[in-house]
Amino acid sequence: MAAPTRFAIAQRAILSSAATLAILEATTSLCGDNAYGMFPPAAPACRSALACRWRAHQLWTAHSHSFAGQFSSARLPRDFAFYPDFFTAREQCTLLRAALRKLDSMEGTRFRRRRKEFLRTSPGAQDARVQALFLPDELYDFQEGHFDGVIKYYREMHVTSWPEDMPELPPLLERLRELHPEQDTQTHILHLASGGAILPHVDNVEASGSWILGVSLGDERLLRLENSSSPKESYELPLPSGSVYVQRDSIRYNYQHSILAKPHGRQRLSIMIRDRKTGGTV
């Protein structure tokens, strides 16, 4: 049986974590030399399953113009790219810890004192699983509504720097930079409460650039995209923890997008990176 092409392997590896794991298991014997034959002889060998998966992500990025459309055209609108299994659970924990630290640091002493007391007295509060890193809703100063009415039950902030005592963090942020152009960017953290949601909206064309990248951490929520001029054209996409999406051009300004609330939902945090509009502010 002929070995799978590097194109097919990379595409399947990106589509889902289940597919990724199946590929890794099926091709274990190749991984010690040059995983799946995906890379030219000069490429470094994959030394672990994690390295193999990351190589697939790198190949996806390098070839996004050649086959991203083949994945999105049947299921998602043009100008939308999706990476459902971009970060491992350990990497998600690193990103989430860093983002929560930033958000927590801007809150008043009352909430910080309550969180400290909760962590001191609650067994299992240091659980390292992604969802367990969120504390109960009442320990955060969630806002009931955004000034424009779009976001419900949330905390947010713009980020200009990240914690410097987390050496594992910069490589993760660098991987995100490989997915977007080298431009003047702004990073924004948005933390939704268990009952939080983002209502349908179109981005402000006067304040935003041409693209936005979003990292999903925590509870899986449903992203809905609806064509503003043709309401019957809509798409729904689950955003699992560790996934990354990129919206560009027509998606940003011709489609309403929303993050749906759900019964018995849990907290979700997103890290969003966008380009600044030349001559404007966000």
Coordinates of C-alpha atoms in Angstrom, one line a residue:
M1 CA 0.0 0.0 0.0
A2 CA 1.5 3.4 -1.0
A3 CA 2.4 5.8 1.7
P4 CA 0.0 8.7 2.1
T5 CA 1.1 12.0 0.5
R6 CA 2.4 14.7 2.7
F7 CA -0.5 16.9 1.6
A8 CA -3.1 14.3 2.7
I9 CA -1.4 13.7 6.0
A10 CA -1.1 17.4 6.9
Q11 CA -4.7 18.0 5.9
R12 CA -6.1 15.1 8.0
A13 CA -3.9 16.0 10.9
I14 CA -5.4 19.5 11.0
L15 CA -9.0 18.5 10.8
S16 CA -9.4 17.0 14.3
S17 CA -7.6 15.7 17.3
A18 CA -9.0 12.3 16.7
A19 CA -7.7 12.3 13.2
T20 CA -4.3 13.5 14.4
L21 CA -4.0 10.7 17.0
A22 CA -5.1 8.1 14.5
I23 CA -2.4 9.2 12.0
L24 CA 0.2 9.3 14.7
E25 CA -0.6 5.8 15.8
A26 CA -0.8 4.4 12.3
T27 CA 2.6 5.8 11.3
T28 CA 4.6 5.3 14.5
S29 CA 7.3 3.3 12.7
L30 CA 8.1 6.3 10.5
C31 CA 8.2 8.9 13.2
G32 CA 11.7 8.1 14.3
D33 CA 13.2 9.0 11.0
N34 CA 11.1 11.5 9.1
A35 CA 7.5 11.4 10.0
Y36 CA 5.1 10.3 7.3
G37 CA 7.6 11.3 4.6
M38 CA 6.1 14.8 4.9
F39 CA 9.4 16.7 4.8
P40 CA 12.4 16.7 2.5
P41 CA 15.5 14.7 3.6
A42 CA 17.1 17.9 4.9
A43 CA 14.2 18.5 7.4
P44 CA 14.9 17.5 11.1
A45 CA 13.4 14.2 12.2
C46 CA 10.4 14.1 14.4
R47 CA 11.5 12.9 17.8
S48 CA 8.1 12.6 19.5
A49 CA 4.4 12.4 18.6
L50 CA 4.0 16.0 19.8
A51 CA 6.7 17.0 17.4
C52 CA 5.1 15.2 14.6
R53 CA 1.8 16.9 15.2
W54 CA 3.5 20.3 15.3
R55 CA 5.3 19.6 12.0
A56 CA 1.8 19.0 10.5
H57 CA 0.7 22.3 11.8
Q58 CA 3.7 24.0 10.3
L59 CA 3.1 22.4 7.0
W60 CA -0.5 23.6 7.1
T61 CA 0.6 27.1 7.7
A62 CA 3.2 27.0 4.9
H63 CA 0.6 25.6 2.4
S64 CA -2.5 27.5 3.6
H65 CA -2.9 29.2 0.3
S66 CA -2.8 25.9 -1.6
F67 CA -5.3 23.8 0.3
A68 CA -7.0 25.7 3.1
G69 CA -9.8 26.5 0.7
Q70 CA -10.3 22.8 0.0
F71 CA -11.2 22.3 3.7
S72 CA -13.2 25.5 4.2
S73 CA -15.1 25.8 0.9
A74 CA -17.4 22.9 1.6
R75 CA -18.1 23.7 5.2
L76 CA -17.2 27.3 5.9
P77 CA -17.3 30.6 4.0
R78 CA -14.4 32.1 2.1
D79 CA -11.9 34.1 4.2
F80 CA -12.3 31.8 7.2
A81 CA -9.5 29.4 8.4
F82 CA -9.9 27.0 11.2
Y83 CA -7.3 25.0 13.2
P84 CA -9.3 22.7 15.6
D85 CA -6.4 21.1 17.5
F86 CA -3.7 23.8 17.5
F87 CA -2.7 23.6 21.1
T88 CA -2.2 20.6 23.4
A89 CA -3.9 20.5 26.8
R90 CA -0.6 21.5 28.5
E91 CA -0.1 24.4 26.2
Q92 CA -3.7 25.5 26.8
C93 CA -3.1 25.5 30.5
T94 CA 0.0 27.8 30.0
L95 CA -2.0 30.2 27.9
L96 CA -5.0 30.2 30.2
R97 CA -2.9 30.7 33.3
A98 CA -1.1 33.7 31.7
A99 CA -4.4 35.3 30.5
L100 CA -6.2 34.8 33.9
R101 CA -3.2 36.4 35.7
K102 CA -3.5 39.4 33.5
L103 CA -7.2 39.7 34.0
D104 CA -7.0 39.0 37.8
S105 CA -4.4 41.7 38.3
M106 CA -6.7 44.5 37.1
E107 CA -9.5 43.6 39.5
G108 CA -10.0 45.2 42.9
T109 CA -8.7 43.9 46.2
R110 CA -12.1 42.4 47.2
F111 CA -12.1 39.9 44.4
R112 CA -8.4 39.1 44.7
R113 CA -8.8 38.4 48.4
R114 CA -11.8 36.1 47.8
R115 CA -9.9 34.1 45.2
K116 CA -6.9 33.8 47.5
E117 CA -9.0 32.5 50.3
F118 CA -10.8 30.1 48.0
L119 CA -7.5 28.6 46.7
R120 CA -6.2 28.3 50.3
T121 CA -9.3 26.4 51.6
S122 CA -10.5 24.4 48.7
P123 CA -9.0 20.9 48.0
G124 CA -8.4 20.3 44.3
A125 CA -8.4 24.0 43.5
Q126 CA -4.9 23.6 42.0
D127 CA -6.2 21.0 39.5
A128 CA -4.1 21.3 36.3
R129 CA -6.9 20.5 33.8
V130 CA -7.8 23.3 31.5
Q131 CA -11.4 23.8 32.7
A132 CA -10.5 23.4 36.3
L133 CA -8.2 26.5 36.1
F134 CA -11.3 28.6 36.2
L135 CA -12.6 29.4 39.6
P136 CA -16.4 29.7 40.4
D137 CA -18.1 32.6 38.6
E138 CA -18.8 34.5 41.8
L139 CA -15.0 35.0 42.4
Y140 CA -14.7 37.1 39.3
D141 CA -15.9 40.6 38.6
F142 CA -17.9 39.8 35.5
Q143 CA -19.7 42.7 33.9
E144 CA -23.3 42.2 33.0
G145 CA -23.2 44.0 29.6
H146 CA -20.8 45.6 27.3
F147 CA -21.3 49.3 26.4
D148 CA -22.5 48.4 22.9
G149 CA -24.8 45.6 24.2
V150 CA -23.0 42.9 22.3
I151 CA -21.2 41.0 25.1
K152 CA -23.0 39.5 28.1
Y153 CA -21.3 38.5 31.4
Y154 CA -17.7 39.0 30.7
R155 CA -14.3 40.4 31.7
E156 CA -11.9 41.8 29.2
M157 CA -8.7 43.8 28.7
H158 CA -6.2 44.8 26.1
V159 CA -2.7 43.2 26.5
T160 CA 0.5 45.0 25.8
S161 CA 2.8 42.5 27.7
W162 CA 2.7 39.0 29.1
P163 CA 4.1 37.5 32.3
E164 CA 7.9 37.3 32.1
D165 CA 8.2 34.4 34.6
M166 CA 6.6 31.9 32.2
P167 CA 9.4 30.7 29.8
E168 CA 7.0 28.2 28.2
L169 CA 4.8 31.1 27.0
P170 CA 6.8 32.9 24.3
P171 CA 7.1 29.9 22.0
L172 CA 3.3 29.5 22.0
L173 CA 2.8 33.1 21.1
E174 CA 5.4 32.8 18.4
R175 CA 3.4 29.9 16.8
L176 CA 0.4 32.2 16.6
R177 CA 2.5 34.9 14.9
E178 CA 3.2 32.3 12.1
L179 CA -0.6 32.3 11.3
H180 CA -0.9 36.0 10.6
P181 CA 1.0 38.7 8.7
E182 CA 3.7 40.7 10.3
Q183 CA 1.8 43.8 11.1
D184 CA 1.0 46.2 13.9
T185 CA -1.3 44.2 16.1
Q186 CA -3.4 44.4 19.2
T187 CA -4.1 41.6 21.6
H188 CA -7.3 41.4 23.6
I189 CA -8.4 38.9 26.2
L190 CA -12.2 38.1 26.6
H191 CA -13.4 36.0 29.5
L192 CA -17.0 34.8 29.4
A193 CA -18.9 33.7 32.5
S194 CA -20.7 30.4 32.5
G195 CA -23.8 32.1 31.2
G196 CA -21.9 34.6 29.0
A197 CA -22.4 35.1 25.3
I198 CA -21.4 37.3 22.4
L199 CA -24.5 38.5 20.4
P200 CA -24.6 38.7 16.6
H201 CA -22.6 41.7 15.3
V202 CA -20.5 42.9 12.5
D203 CA -17.1 44.4 13.3
N204 CA -16.7 48.1 13.2
V205 CA -15.1 48.9 9.9
E206 CA -13.9 52.3 11.2
A207 CA -12.0 50.8 14.1
S208 CA -10.7 47.4 12.8
G209 CA -8.2 46.1 10.3
S210 CA -8.7 43.3 7.8
W211 CA -8.3 40.2 10.0
I212 CA -8.7 38.8 13.5
L213 CA -7.3 35.6 15.1
G214 CA -9.0 33.9 18.0
V215 CA -7.7 31.2 20.4
S216 CA -10.4 29.4 22.3
L217 CA -9.7 28.1 25.9
G218 CA -12.2 26.4 28.2
D219 CA -15.7 25.5 27.5
E220 CA -16.6 24.5 23.9
R221 CA -19.0 27.1 22.4
L222 CA -20.7 27.4 19.1
L223 CA -19.6 30.1 16.7
R224 CA -22.4 31.2 14.3
L225 CA -21.7 33.2 11.1
E226 CA -24.6 34.8 9.3
N227 CA -24.4 36.6 5.9
S228 CA -25.8 40.1 6.6
S229 CA -27.2 40.4 3.1
S230 CA -28.5 36.8 2.8
P231 CA -29.7 35.6 6.2
K232 CA -30.4 32.1 4.9
E233 CA -26.6 31.7 4.4
S234 CA -25.3 30.8 7.8
Y235 CA -22.6 28.5 9.3
E236 CA -22.2 27.1 12.8
L237 CA -18.9 25.8 14.1
P238 CA -18.0 24.3 17.5
L239 CA -14.9 25.9 19.0
P240 CA -13.1 23.4 21.2
S241 CA -10.5 24.4 23.7
G242 CA -7.2 24.7 22.0
S243 CA -8.6 25.6 18.6
V244 CA -7.6 28.7 16.6
Y245 CA -9.6 30.5 13.9
V246 CA -8.7 33.4 11.6
Q247 CA -11.4 35.7 10.1
R248 CA -10.4 37.9 7.2
D249 CA -11.9 40.6 5.0
S250 CA -15.4 39.5 3.9
I251 CA -16.1 37.4 7.0
R252 CA -15.3 40.3 9.3
Y253 CA -17.5 42.9 7.6
N254 CA -20.2 41.0 5.6
Y255 CA -21.1 38.4 8.2
Q256 CA -22.6 38.7 11.7
H257 CA -20.7 36.5 14.1
S258 CA -21.7 35.4 17.6
I259 CA -20.7 33.0 20.3
L260 CA -23.8 31.3 21.6
A261 CA -24.8 30.8 25.2
K262 CA -25.7 27.3 26.1
P263 CA -27.6 25.5 29.0
H264 CA -25.3 24.4 31.7
G265 CA -22.4 26.2 30.0
R266 CA -19.0 26.8 31.6
Q267 CA -16.5 29.6 31.5
R268 CA -14.6 30.3 28.3
L269 CA -11.7 32.6 27.6
S270 CA -10.5 33.8 24.2
I271 CA -7.2 35.5 23.2
M272 CA -7.8 37.6 20.1
I273 CA -5.1 39.2 18.0
R274 CA -6.1 41.7 15.3
D275 CA -4.3 44.1 13.0
R276 CA -4.7 47.8 13.7
K277 CA -6.3 49.8 11.0
T278 CA -3.8 52.3 9.5
G279 CA -4.6 55.7 10.8
G280 CA -7.2 54.5 13.3
T281 CA -7.6 53.1 16.8
V282 CA -9.4 50.1 18.2

